[in-house]
Amino acid sequence: FLFGNGEVVKSFDIPINNDTLDELDETVNITLSNQSPGVFLTPNASAVMTIIDNDAPPVISIEDVSHEEGNLGTNQFSFRVSLSTASGLPASVDYITTQGTATASSDYATVGGTVNFAPGETLKNVLVTVIGDLTPELNETFTVDLSNNVNATFGDNQALGTIVDDDNPGKFSFAFAPY
């Protein structure tokens, strides 16, 4: 900067690149140096510029799953948990299964925990074990409920798990007996 006679204040612009990434506020340290002869800088000729993040946090959602139960053994239902956009911050959400018309322990295994997204990640899966059987029955349901979101807002925070019955109800037959 060149100061003219009598000038005591100068200003300058620092361009800021806008982005869409939710992140912490950022700082830039600015220090003046290499003064001209006869110009004296104060011992702390510096300033801190704070760039305030103006981006919305991502939206977190979970998708419904509908699948056949299987006959024997177990089957994994994979529920997609996603962020609407990548974030510069770690995000997390708790999940737990809730009984509907399906019975915990006999139709599916209850699960709960936390889904963690590292910065930049947008997709995770929650696995629920469904227990197969040979009993003809109606389709049954349970939910996977999301709560305690961190660094994300809720879109759809409940997924419906539909266990589609794949068992043959059997056949009924009869014959006429002669008189």
Coordinates of C-alpha atoms in Angstrom, one line a residue:
F1 CA 0.0 0.0 0.0
L2 CA 1.2 3.4 -0.7
F3 CA 0.0 6.1 1.6
G4 CA -0.3 9.7 0.2
N5 CA 0.5 12.8 2.2
G6 CA -2.0 13.0 5.1
E7 CA -3.5 9.5 4.5
V8 CA -3.8 7.4 7.6
V9 CA -6.2 4.7 6.6
K10 CA -6.1 2.2 3.7
S11 CA -8.4 -0.7 3.0
F12 CA -8.2 -3.7 0.7
D13 CA -10.5 -6.5 -0.4
I14 CA -9.9 -10.2 0.1
P15 CA -12.0 -12.3 -2.3
I16 CA -13.9 -15.2 -0.6
N17 CA -15.0 -18.2 -2.6
N18 CA -18.5 -19.3 -1.9
D19 CA -19.3 -23.0 -1.6
T20 CA -22.2 -25.2 -0.6
L21 CA -20.4 -27.3 2.0
D22 CA -21.7 -27.1 5.6
E23 CA -18.6 -26.5 7.6
L24 CA -17.2 -24.7 10.7
D25 CA -16.5 -20.9 10.4
E26 CA -13.0 -20.4 9.1
T27 CA -10.4 -17.8 10.0
V28 CA -7.6 -16.1 8.1
N29 CA -4.7 -14.4 9.9
I30 CA -3.6 -11.1 8.2
T31 CA -0.2 -9.6 9.1
L32 CA 1.3 -6.4 7.8
S33 CA 5.0 -6.4 7.1
N34 CA 7.8 -4.9 4.9
Q35 CA 6.9 -1.3 5.8
S36 CA 8.6 1.6 4.0
P37 CA 11.4 3.6 5.7
G38 CA 9.9 6.0 8.2
V39 CA 6.7 4.0 8.6
F40 CA 6.3 2.2 11.9
L41 CA 3.9 -0.7 12.4
T42 CA 2.4 -1.4 15.8
P43 CA 3.9 -4.5 17.4
N44 CA 0.7 -6.4 16.6
A45 CA 0.1 -5.2 13.0
S46 CA -2.3 -8.1 12.4
A47 CA -5.9 -9.0 12.3
V48 CA -8.1 -12.1 12.2
M49 CA -10.7 -12.3 9.5
T50 CA -13.6 -14.8 10.2
I51 CA -15.4 -16.4 7.3
I52 CA -18.9 -17.3 8.6
D53 CA -20.3 -20.4 7.1
N54 CA -23.7 -19.7 5.5
D55 CA -24.5 -23.2 4.2
A56 CA -27.4 -25.3 5.5
P57 CA -26.7 -28.6 7.1
P58 CA -27.6 -31.7 5.0
V59 CA -31.0 -33.4 5.3
I60 CA -30.8 -37.0 6.7
S61 CA -33.4 -39.6 5.6
I62 CA -34.0 -43.3 5.8
E63 CA -35.8 -45.4 3.1
D64 CA -38.5 -48.1 3.5
V65 CA -37.8 -51.7 2.7
S66 CA -40.2 -54.4 1.5
H67 CA -38.8 -57.9 1.0
E68 CA -39.8 -61.6 1.4
E69 CA -39.1 -63.2 4.7
G70 CA -37.5 -66.4 3.4
N71 CA -38.4 -69.9 4.7
L72 CA -35.7 -70.9 7.1
G73 CA -32.8 -69.1 8.6
T74 CA -32.4 -65.3 8.4
N75 CA -32.5 -62.6 5.7
Q76 CA -31.0 -59.1 6.0
F77 CA -33.1 -56.1 5.3
S78 CA -30.8 -53.2 4.4
F79 CA -32.2 -49.7 5.2
R80 CA -30.5 -46.8 3.3
V81 CA -29.7 -43.9 5.5
S82 CA -28.5 -40.9 3.4
L83 CA -27.5 -37.3 3.6
S84 CA -28.9 -35.0 0.9
T85 CA -25.5 -33.5 0.2
A86 CA -21.9 -34.0 1.4
S87 CA -21.0 -32.1 4.5
G88 CA -17.7 -30.7 5.8
L89 CA -18.6 -31.8 9.3
P90 CA -19.1 -35.3 10.8
A91 CA -22.8 -36.1 11.1
S92 CA -24.6 -38.8 13.1
V93 CA -28.0 -40.1 14.0
D94 CA -29.3 -42.8 16.4
Y95 CA -31.6 -45.6 15.2
I96 CA -33.8 -48.3 16.8
T97 CA -36.3 -50.8 15.5
T98 CA -39.9 -50.6 16.8
Q99 CA -42.4 -53.4 16.7
G100 CA -45.5 -53.0 14.4
T101 CA -47.5 -56.1 13.4
A102 CA -44.2 -58.0 13.2
T103 CA -43.1 -59.5 16.6
A104 CA -39.6 -58.7 17.8
S105 CA -37.4 -61.8 18.4
S106 CA -39.7 -64.1 16.4
D107 CA -40.1 -62.2 13.1
Y108 CA -37.0 -59.9 13.3
A109 CA -34.1 -59.1 15.6
T110 CA -34.3 -55.8 17.4
V111 CA -31.3 -53.5 16.7
G112 CA -30.3 -50.1 17.7
G113 CA -27.1 -47.9 17.4
T114 CA -25.6 -44.9 15.8
V115 CA -24.9 -44.2 12.1
N116 CA -21.8 -42.0 11.7
F117 CA -21.0 -40.1 8.5
A118 CA -17.4 -38.8 8.1
P119 CA -17.1 -35.5 6.2
G120 CA -17.9 -36.1 2.6
E121 CA -19.8 -39.4 3.1
T122 CA -23.5 -39.4 2.1
L123 CA -24.7 -43.0 2.3
K124 CA -24.8 -45.7 5.1
N125 CA -26.9 -48.8 5.7
V126 CA -28.7 -50.1 8.8
L127 CA -29.1 -53.9 8.7
V128 CA -32.0 -55.7 10.4
T129 CA -32.1 -59.5 10.5
V130 CA -35.5 -60.9 9.6
I131 CA -36.3 -64.5 10.7
G132 CA -37.8 -66.8 8.0
D133 CA -40.5 -69.3 8.7
L134 CA -42.9 -71.7 6.9
T135 CA -46.1 -70.3 8.5
P136 CA -48.6 -68.8 6.1
E137 CA -49.6 -65.4 7.5
L138 CA -50.3 -61.8 6.5
N139 CA -47.4 -59.4 5.6
E140 CA -46.0 -57.9 8.8
T141 CA -44.3 -54.6 9.6
F142 CA -41.8 -52.9 11.9
T143 CA -40.1 -49.5 11.8
V144 CA -36.6 -48.2 12.0
D145 CA -36.8 -44.9 13.8
L146 CA -34.1 -42.2 13.7
S147 CA -33.4 -39.7 16.5
N148 CA -30.7 -37.5 18.0
N149 CA -29.4 -36.1 14.7
V150 CA -26.1 -34.2 14.9
N151 CA -25.0 -31.8 12.1
A152 CA -28.0 -32.7 9.9
T153 CA -31.7 -32.0 9.8
F154 CA -34.4 -34.6 9.4
G155 CA -36.2 -35.4 6.2
D156 CA -37.8 -38.8 6.7
N157 CA -36.8 -40.1 10.1
Q158 CA -38.9 -43.3 10.0
A159 CA -38.6 -46.3 7.7
L160 CA -41.3 -49.0 7.3
G161 CA -39.9 -52.5 7.1
T162 CA -42.5 -54.8 5.4
I163 CA -41.9 -58.6 5.8
V164 CA -43.6 -60.0 2.8
D165 CA -45.0 -63.5 3.5
D166 CA -43.8 -66.0 1.0
D167 CA -45.4 -69.2 2.4
N168 CA -47.9 -71.3 0.6
P169 CA -51.1 -71.4 2.5
G170 CA -51.6 -75.0 1.4
K171 CA -54.4 -76.6 -0.6
F172 CA -57.7 -77.7 0.5
S173 CA -59.2 -80.7 -1.3
F174 CA -62.2 -82.9 -0.8
A175 CA -63.8 -85.8 -2.5
F176 CA -67.4 -87.0 -2.7
A177 CA -68.0 -90.3 -1.1
P178 CA -70.5 -92.7 -2.9
Y179 CA -73.7 -93.6 -1.1

